[in-house]
């Protein structure tokens, strides 16, 4: 979990075995539990989400698409933990398989968006000058169009489907997020130690990797977690409009907005179950993200009392 | 502030003593702490001193030694939480300021005691014209009739030697240079003819030529109005020139007090001696090697046992580690907190 | 750690700066020319000899740091010539730049900002070694960093800690160790002690002196504290509003300053001695503040504050002239050929000089 990546340049040919990696992860986990209990909870939720996605078929083997008209709109019971929907499908199975879909879409789209944000933001922020101007005008142009219009146009062109949703959400969030990363890069560039690295002749990749990226890491993590949550929500919005994942695939968003809305009063569990699943997932991701950001900053580690006091004092007074 | 009630009950029983005519402000056993995650910081610890009428009293010490917190405690300006005044008395005219109701102390700030802060850039509101800000204390304390406010503001700016004061009243802070902003701060501090001016590093952010102008001005004005000044600084040169008496602070405590002559020519506390030896001066021999104090100031959330200076002290004795020396009188004006008796030879 | 690979013999100066100008565009315009220029450095000449410490002093904004950055070739020159170790580096190619990045190093003012908080001390100090590939094995690298730690008075076990665990003085030592790592011949110190407390400041001053003595280092020392400069620098360049007003060795500069600005500067420093006799030397003779470098006054830049200013000063900028060997002053008062135009009865600078000395 270390951010200081060892450059191979000066490493000895016979690199000592990396025995340290394991204890480091353990130490990190211990700190997570001790210093950020909420973050640990978040991590657990993320883990559950991930595992549910991975082992959806094991957890709910009956299948999410088994239509059973006799069992329509049944309230939660021992047999159907979360009840059934208007086609008699088991809501629990659909939630579990929805997790799989959500996990795939959310992580893929968010990762894509973060890569785009980081690339554009760092190029624009670090190298500046004409490149910055061109990129920023393009971003401006892109952001002039309302998101919804872009989405509708994109789906109209590409057709609905899982990878289309990933692509379009990734692009959409990626471009708007590049502003935040650019800002973080610009402020990281102001650090005297960046000047010091430049003045001793360090190459741009080295400076970006060792001095800029760690500073951009915190906003990247925050961006990632908020975007992850936003993507899940956006995907449900798209599905609601019929532009997202086409039925009968069980996406949480689709469940919440289509079935959930239509049968809100007859069968409230149809809305409540995906609603809670979404909320818990978003909460968990955000908590874990916050904790990650704080723990990765060595200044937050013990022993730094005086430095922190000074920093706080200069900021505070 | 949560301290007000506790100090009130603690001191209510003590009848106010009548002060000798010369004393304007008496601080007794002031103790201010900050609660932090990793412990309690004793920023000001058992500090006592007095300010006499018409004098310039200096507090010197390194950054973090508690100078600003001392000053802010006097006017109850400590941010709370995390700060708290947990003990002591601050007697101004026989009245305990730590005991006053909130609106009474607010009335007193700026009228009887005014404070000039370290940072001229941030102490002025950037979105208000100079005239508005200068008039603020006059308006709050109603010390000048409404139609005379502008006139008084112009007079104040003239007093701090800002040229073209009529025009400057309509300027915004960013249109003024650092030195001029600090002059405006001084003008604000002087607006209500306070009896005590607390100047906390009033020139630290300024160039030497401007520093000289500002400090001469401050001293001339306090002299002319016969008010007193508490001058807080880390610059020993400034102290030597402007202070009548000096308190040397280290790790939240006063370790030596004396006249300027005592402190500079007959220092009796090893820390003061160390400061004198580690300072390059304009009038020492070229090529002299400096004698630094080893180590660095302690972390106030975990101060050393006994004498707080002992880890850095070259005169330290076994006793210093266990027992903290009290501030004791050497002669009429000279006090020190040290177990060892130094003489001029060190 | 002595520099053996110099291009020329040791008698030539290490650094020669002539006619240096650095102008910054004010709010760079999107299209076309910017509205105005900040004349941060506006015609500066000086020489740094091997093994000496040259002080660059003046008030805030007079262009000291910019001069340092220009020498380091970290800011583009507007005009002028910089010769380092016998080689013209005014417009260096990539290979020369790479070499310069090794031979010149910088120590910064802010002990809290100059070190990357996410790197261990080992990697901070060793960064120049990595960048210039100066060590081959990891063991050699570590050993070299340990040497450097020892040199600056830090303990070996501190190598694996992070900067926030150190005090300001210790951090400054780390910054100095980093500057030493690549075996430079010139170290540019930009106010390296002004952020430190007196007692710590003395530790760092002594360290800088020791390193110079032991390693034969040359320093370009930027500072505004004239007492520190007097202690540390062999020769001193006084700057005002982007120009050099006086250059002299320290004895002469502090005993007999010639330029009215130098006199004013020295007269304005409070002396740490309350004796009335000593305090009598205190003589803050100038009013006002430094004008803006965007629109500097015509003629002599100091004339709006100078007690001796004449029409000539308002009209024409003085050139630096040698008044004695190694002591040059840019003031019409000291130009014999201008004596007639400077129709002052008797230049009072001599009195002032005596007052200060
Ligand atoms: N990159 C820049 N762009 C525009 N103006 C600049 C830039 N760098 C410096 N300046 C201006 O150039 C002038 C000289 O700056 P410089 O930093 O060299 O001053 P200095 O003598 O080091 O002052 P200080 O004592 O405050 O450090 C200042 O007016 C400053 O505002
Ligand atoms: N808001 C605050 N929170 C916590 N600690 C503080 C705060 N303000 C000051 N301190 C601590 O109080 C001590 C004294 O500070 P201060 O009086 O500002 O020092 P100085 O002598 O430099 O003026 C320092 O150790 C500082 O860390
Ligand atoms: S009491 Fe002891 S340790 Fe403290 S200053 Fe005096 S001699 Fe030094
Ligand atoms: S040239 Fe004129 S204005 Fe400038 S310093 Fe000399 S006397 Fe003063
Ligand atoms: Mg302070
Ligand atoms: Mg500078």
mmCIF file of C-alpha atoms in Angstrom, chain B residues 26-265:
data_model
loop_
_atom_site.group_PDB
_atom_site.id
_atom_site.type_symbol
_atom_site.label_atom_id
_atom_site.label_comp_id
_atom_site.label_asym_id
_atom_site.label_seq_id
_atom_site.Cartn_x
_atom_site.Cartn_y
_atom_site.Cartn_z
ATOM 1 C CA UNK B 26 -0.854 42.567 36.820
ATOM 2 C CA UNK B 27 -0.837 39.004 35.573
ATOM 3 C CA UNK B 28 -0.755 36.315 38.244
ATOM 4 C CA UNK B 29 -0.105 32.615 37.612
ATOM 5 C CA UNK B 30 -1.714 32.621 34.192
ATOM 6 C CA UNK B 31 -2.161 29.103 32.841
ATOM 7 C CA UNK B 32 -3.535 28.416 29.367
ATOM 8 C CA UNK B 33 -3.785 24.979 27.801
ATOM 9 C CA UNK B 34 -4.831 23.491 24.494
ATOM 10 C CA UNK B 35 -6.562 20.136 24.382
ATOM 11 C CA UNK B 36 -5.257 18.071 21.519
ATOM 12 C CA UNK B 37 -5.722 14.493 20.381
ATOM 13 C CA UNK B 38 -2.309 13.494 21.659
ATOM 14 C CA UNK B 39 -2.408 15.319 24.960
ATOM 15 C CA UNK B 40 -2.639 18.686 26.634
ATOM 16 C CA UNK B 41 -0.357 21.506 25.500
ATOM 17 C CA UNK B 42 0.557 23.844 28.325
ATOM 18 C CA UNK B 43 1.102 26.844 26.095
ATOM 19 C CA UNK B 44 1.305 29.295 28.997
ATOM 20 C CA UNK B 45 2.252 27.816 32.321
ATOM 21 C CA UNK B 46 2.150 29.739 35.581
ATOM 22 C CA UNK B 47 3.143 33.088 34.109
ATOM 23 C CA UNK B 48 3.187 36.198 36.264
ATOM 24 C CA UNK B 49 4.332 39.706 35.405
ATOM 25 C CA UNK B 50 3.147 43.260 35.578
ATOM 26 C CA UNK B 51 3.068 46.180 33.203
ATOM 27 C CA UNK B 52 3.725 49.601 34.672
ATOM 28 C CA UNK B 53 2.272 52.848 33.514
ATOM 29 C CA UNK B 54 4.180 54.403 30.654
ATOM 30 C CA UNK B 55 6.678 51.586 30.179
ATOM 31 C CA UNK B 56 7.489 49.304 27.293
ATOM 32 C CA UNK B 57 7.506 45.748 28.584
ATOM 33 C CA UNK B 58 8.894 43.147 26.224
ATOM 34 C CA UNK B 59 8.243 39.438 26.011
ATOM 35 C CA UNK B 60 10.890 37.599 24.019
ATOM 36 C CA UNK B 61 11.193 33.964 23.204
ATOM 37 C CA UNK B 62 11.453 31.546 20.337
ATOM 38 C CA UNK B 63 8.484 30.621 18.218
ATOM 39 C CA UNK B 64 6.085 28.438 20.128
ATOM 40 C CA UNK B 65 7.275 29.605 23.526
ATOM 41 C CA UNK B 66 3.838 30.988 24.346
ATOM 42 C CA UNK B 67 4.233 34.719 23.723
ATOM 43 C CA UNK B 68 1.155 35.183 21.550
ATOM 44 C CA UNK B 69 -0.977 32.917 23.694
ATOM 45 C CA UNK B 70 -0.015 34.949 26.755
ATOM 46 C CA UNK B 71 -1.124 38.131 25.030
ATOM 47 C CA UNK B 72 -4.310 36.610 23.726
ATOM 48 C CA UNK B 73 -5.148 35.156 27.132
ATOM 49 C CA UNK B 74 -5.066 38.635 28.677
ATOM 50 C CA UNK B 75 -7.927 39.722 26.453
ATOM 51 C CA UNK B 76 -9.601 36.298 26.511
ATOM 52 C CA UNK B 77 -9.078 35.857 22.794
ATOM 53 C CA UNK B 78 -8.071 32.212 23.063
ATOM 54 C CA UNK B 79 -9.981 30.066 20.570
ATOM 55 C CA UNK B 80 -12.054 27.743 22.728
ATOM 56 C CA UNK B 81 -12.152 24.865 22.129
ATOM 57 C CA UNK B 82 -9.362 23.729 21.932
ATOM 58 C CA UNK B 83 -7.898 26.460 24.143
ATOM 59 C CA UNK B 84 -8.753 27.130 27.769
ATOM 60 C CA UNK B 85 -7.483 29.451 30.464
ATOM 61 C CA UNK B 86 -7.375 27.148 33.453
ATOM 62 C CA UNK B 87 -5.958 29.419 36.078
ATOM 63 C CA UNK B 88 -4.625 32.766 37.167
ATOM 64 C CA UNK B 89 -5.743 36.341 37.368
ATOM 65 C CA UNK B 90 -5.311 39.300 35.056
ATOM 66 C CA UNK B 91 -5.795 42.456 37.063
ATOM 67 C CA UNK B 92 -6.313 45.618 35.092
ATOM 68 C CA UNK B 93 -7.086 48.599 37.311
ATOM 69 C CA UNK B 94 -7.766 46.159 40.110
ATOM 70 C CA UNK B 95 -10.365 44.340 38.030
ATOM 71 C CA UNK B 96 -9.871 40.694 37.087
ATOM 72 C CA UNK B 97 -10.316 40.506 33.319
ATOM 73 C CA UNK B 98 -10.793 36.744 33.465
ATOM 74 C CA UNK B 99 -13.756 37.430 35.712
ATOM 75 C CA UNK B 100 -15.542 40.083 33.659
ATOM 76 C CA UNK B 101 -18.793 39.374 31.836
ATOM 77 C CA UNK B 102 -18.434 38.919 28.093
ATOM 78 C CA UNK B 103 -19.784 42.305 27.063
ATOM 79 C CA UNK B 104 -17.636 44.108 29.589
ATOM 80 C CA UNK B 105 -14.464 42.576 28.206
ATOM 81 C CA UNK B 106 -15.639 43.356 24.690
ATOM 82 C CA UNK B 107 -16.056 46.994 25.716
ATOM 83 C CA UNK B 108 -12.598 46.954 27.175
ATOM 84 C CA UNK B 109 -10.901 45.507 24.102
ATOM 85 C CA UNK B 110 -9.898 48.273 21.773
ATOM 86 C CA UNK B 111 -10.893 50.970 24.273
ATOM 87 C CA UNK B 112 -8.631 50.413 27.273
ATOM 88 C CA UNK B 113 -6.405 47.700 25.882
ATOM 89 C CA UNK B 114 -5.814 47.322 22.171
ATOM 90 C CA UNK B 115 -3.885 44.719 20.304
ATOM 91 C CA UNK B 116 -1.790 45.010 17.160
ATOM 92 C CA UNK B 117 -1.334 41.657 15.502
ATOM 93 C CA UNK B 118 1.508 39.905 13.780
ATOM 94 C CA UNK B 119 0.127 39.706 10.269
ATOM 95 C CA UNK B 120 -0.871 42.980 8.630
ATOM 96 C CA UNK B 121 -2.140 41.187 5.546
ATOM 97 C CA UNK B 122 -4.802 39.142 7.250
ATOM 98 C CA UNK B 123 -5.783 41.412 10.113
ATOM 99 C CA UNK B 124 -7.579 43.833 7.825
ATOM 100 C CA UNK B 125 -10.758 42.864 6.038
ATOM 101 C CA UNK B 126 -9.883 42.900 2.340
ATOM 102 C CA UNK B 127 -13.374 43.839 1.209
ATOM 103 C CA UNK B 128 -13.873 46.931 3.364
ATOM 104 C CA UNK B 129 -12.423 50.369 2.800
ATOM 105 C CA UNK B 130 -9.763 51.562 5.226
ATOM 106 C CA UNK B 131 -12.061 54.322 6.491
ATOM 107 C CA UNK B 132 -14.799 51.871 7.463
ATOM 108 C CA UNK B 133 -12.397 49.661 9.370
ATOM 109 C CA UNK B 134 -10.702 52.541 11.084
ATOM 110 C CA UNK B 135 -14.050 53.936 12.195
ATOM 111 C CA UNK B 136 -15.133 50.587 13.612
ATOM 112 C CA UNK B 137 -13.568 50.903 17.079
ATOM 113 C CA UNK B 138 -14.724 54.539 17.302
ATOM 114 C CA UNK B 139 -18.265 53.525 16.482
ATOM 115 C CA UNK B 140 -18.310 50.485 18.737
ATOM 116 C CA UNK B 141 -17.081 52.361 21.750
ATOM 117 C CA UNK B 142 -18.957 55.561 20.852
ATOM 118 C CA UNK B 143 -15.966 57.565 21.966
ATOM 119 C CA UNK B 144 -16.401 60.162 19.227
ATOM 120 C CA UNK B 145 -19.676 61.796 18.085
ATOM 121 C CA UNK B 146 -20.911 60.422 14.768
ATOM 122 C CA UNK B 147 -20.228 63.516 12.707
ATOM 123 C CA UNK B 148 -16.671 63.698 14.006
ATOM 124 C CA UNK B 149 -15.713 60.125 13.102
ATOM 125 C CA UNK B 150 -14.307 60.906 9.679
ATOM 126 C CA UNK B 151 -12.325 63.795 11.036
ATOM 127 C CA UNK B 152 -10.858 61.617 13.772
ATOM 128 C CA UNK B 153 -9.940 58.925 11.217
ATOM 129 C CA UNK B 154 -8.036 61.449 9.128
ATOM 130 C CA UNK B 155 -6.294 62.671 12.235
ATOM 131 C CA UNK B 156 -5.325 59.102 13.145
ATOM 132 C CA UNK B 157 -3.907 58.368 9.709
ATOM 133 C CA UNK B 158 -1.949 61.578 9.903
ATOM 134 C CA UNK B 159 -0.658 60.550 13.305
ATOM 135 C CA UNK B 160 0.744 57.311 11.890
ATOM 136 C CA UNK B 161 2.231 59.379 9.057
ATOM 137 C CA UNK B 162 0.255 58.120 6.141
ATOM 138 C CA UNK B 163 0.410 60.751 3.422
ATOM 139 C CA UNK B 164 -2.760 62.058 1.824
ATOM 140 C CA UNK B 165 -5.064 60.639 4.531
ATOM 141 C CA UNK B 166 -8.336 61.934 2.999
ATOM 142 C CA UNK B 167 -7.802 59.819 -0.089
ATOM 143 C CA UNK B 168 -6.468 56.797 1.779
ATOM 144 C CA UNK B 169 -9.687 56.496 3.744
ATOM 145 C CA UNK B 170 -11.388 55.273 0.585
ATOM 146 C CA UNK B 171 -8.678 52.780 -0.326
ATOM 147 C CA UNK B 172 -8.977 49.025 0.063
ATOM 148 C CA UNK B 173 -6.261 47.165 2.015
ATOM 149 C CA UNK B 174 -4.740 45.581 -1.094
ATOM 150 C CA UNK B 175 -4.056 49.025 -2.495
ATOM 151 C CA UNK B 176 -1.681 49.727 0.404
ATOM 152 C CA UNK B 177 1.824 48.413 0.929
ATOM 153 C CA UNK B 178 2.652 46.129 3.837
ATOM 154 C CA UNK B 179 4.089 48.988 5.849
ATOM 155 C CA UNK B 180 1.056 51.176 5.264
ATOM 156 C CA UNK B 181 -1.286 48.360 6.270
ATOM 157 C CA UNK B 182 0.612 47.971 9.497
ATOM 158 C CA UNK B 183 0.322 51.721 10.048
ATOM 159 C CA UNK B 184 -3.419 51.442 9.582
ATOM 160 C CA UNK B 185 -3.450 48.636 12.144
ATOM 161 C CA UNK B 186 -1.611 50.892 14.552
ATOM 162 C CA UNK B 187 -4.035 53.714 13.850
ATOM 163 C CA UNK B 188 -6.904 51.359 14.663
ATOM 164 C CA UNK B 189 -5.162 50.316 17.833
ATOM 165 C CA UNK B 190 -4.734 53.944 18.862
ATOM 166 C CA UNK B 191 -8.203 55.095 17.879
ATOM 167 C CA UNK B 192 -9.687 55.072 21.366
ATOM 168 C CA UNK B 193 -6.568 56.209 23.222
ATOM 169 C CA UNK B 194 -5.988 52.903 24.999
ATOM 170 C CA UNK B 195 -3.959 52.768 28.177
ATOM 171 C CA UNK B 196 -2.241 49.571 27.127
ATOM 172 C CA UNK B 197 -1.165 48.550 23.641
ATOM 173 C CA UNK B 198 -0.231 44.940 23.071
ATOM 174 C CA UNK B 199 1.897 44.668 19.946
ATOM 175 C CA UNK B 200 2.485 41.061 18.887
ATOM 176 C CA UNK B 201 5.401 40.928 16.460
ATOM 177 C CA UNK B 202 4.179 44.133 14.842
ATOM 178 C CA UNK B 203 6.959 44.240 12.267
ATOM 179 C CA UNK B 204 7.948 40.631 11.654
ATOM 180 C CA UNK B 205 6.509 40.649 8.143
ATOM 181 C CA UNK B 206 8.147 43.934 7.182
ATOM 182 C CA UNK B 207 11.490 45.049 5.796
ATOM 183 C CA UNK B 208 14.047 46.540 8.163
ATOM 184 C CA UNK B 209 13.763 50.089 6.892
ATOM 185 C CA UNK B 210 9.994 49.918 7.322
ATOM 186 C CA UNK B 211 10.326 48.113 10.649
ATOM 187 C CA UNK B 212 12.411 50.967 11.952
ATOM 188 C CA UNK B 213 9.830 53.527 10.872
ATOM 189 C CA UNK B 214 6.954 51.604 12.435
ATOM 190 C CA UNK B 215 8.652 50.867 15.745
ATOM 191 C CA UNK B 216 9.898 54.421 16.197
ATOM 192 C CA UNK B 217 6.391 55.617 15.463
ATOM 193 C CA UNK B 218 4.816 53.217 17.943
ATOM 194 C CA UNK B 219 7.203 54.236 20.644
ATOM 195 C CA UNK B 220 6.807 57.952 20.014
ATOM 196 C CA UNK B 221 3.041 57.667 20.129
ATOM 197 C CA UNK B 222 2.911 55.602 23.308
ATOM 198 C CA UNK B 223 5.328 57.999 24.938
ATOM 199 C CA UNK B 224 3.330 61.023 23.915
ATOM 200 C CA UNK B 225 0.078 59.540 25.175
ATOM 201 C CA UNK B 226 1.736 58.107 28.298
ATOM 202 C CA UNK B 227 0.248 54.723 27.620
ATOM 203 C CA UNK B 228 2.042 51.439 28.192
ATOM 204 C CA UNK B 229 3.091 48.907 25.614
ATOM 205 C CA UNK B 230 3.587 45.181 25.780
ATOM 206 C CA UNK B 231 5.964 44.397 22.945
ATOM 207 C CA UNK B 232 6.095 40.769 21.877
ATOM 208 C CA UNK B 233 8.907 39.740 19.582
ATOM 209 C CA UNK B 234 11.579 37.178 18.899
ATOM 210 C CA UNK B 235 14.020 39.843 17.682
ATOM 211 C CA UNK B 236 16.574 40.670 20.350
ATOM 212 C CA UNK B 237 17.692 43.764 18.458
ATOM 213 C CA UNK B 238 14.193 45.216 18.647
ATOM 214 C CA UNK B 239 13.986 44.386 22.327
ATOM 215 C CA UNK B 240 17.300 46.022 23.111
ATOM 216 C CA UNK B 241 16.255 49.237 21.440
ATOM 217 C CA UNK B 242 12.680 49.639 22.588
ATOM 218 C CA UNK B 243 12.096 47.744 25.847
ATOM 219 C CA UNK B 244 12.425 49.109 29.358
ATOM 220 C CA UNK B 245 11.992 45.719 30.962
ATOM 221 C CA UNK B 246 12.178 42.274 29.401
ATOM 222 C CA UNK B 247 10.576 38.912 30.135
ATOM 223 C CA UNK B 248 12.314 35.937 28.551
ATOM 224 C CA UNK B 249 9.949 33.053 27.873
ATOM 225 C CA UNK B 250 10.862 29.438 27.303
ATOM 226 C CA UNK B 251 8.454 26.538 26.895
ATOM 227 C CA UNK B 252 5.476 28.453 28.224
ATOM 228 C CA UNK B 253 7.208 29.910 31.274
ATOM 229 C CA UNK B 254 9.052 33.084 32.125
ATOM 230 C CA UNK B 255 12.634 32.067 32.873
ATOM 231 C CA UNK B 256 14.202 35.477 33.369
ATOM 232 C CA UNK B 257 13.032 39.026 33.868
ATOM 233 C CA UNK B 258 14.978 42.214 34.180
ATOM 234 C CA UNK B 259 15.764 45.606 32.774
ATOM 235 C CA UNK B 260 17.187 45.710 29.270
ATOM 236 C CA UNK B 261 20.576 46.252 30.829
ATOM 237 C CA UNK B 262 20.215 43.202 33.100
ATOM 238 C CA UNK B 263 19.166 40.916 30.292
ATOM 239 C CA UNK B 264 21.793 41.986 27.789
ATOM 240 C CA UNK B 265 24.745 42.654 30.052
#
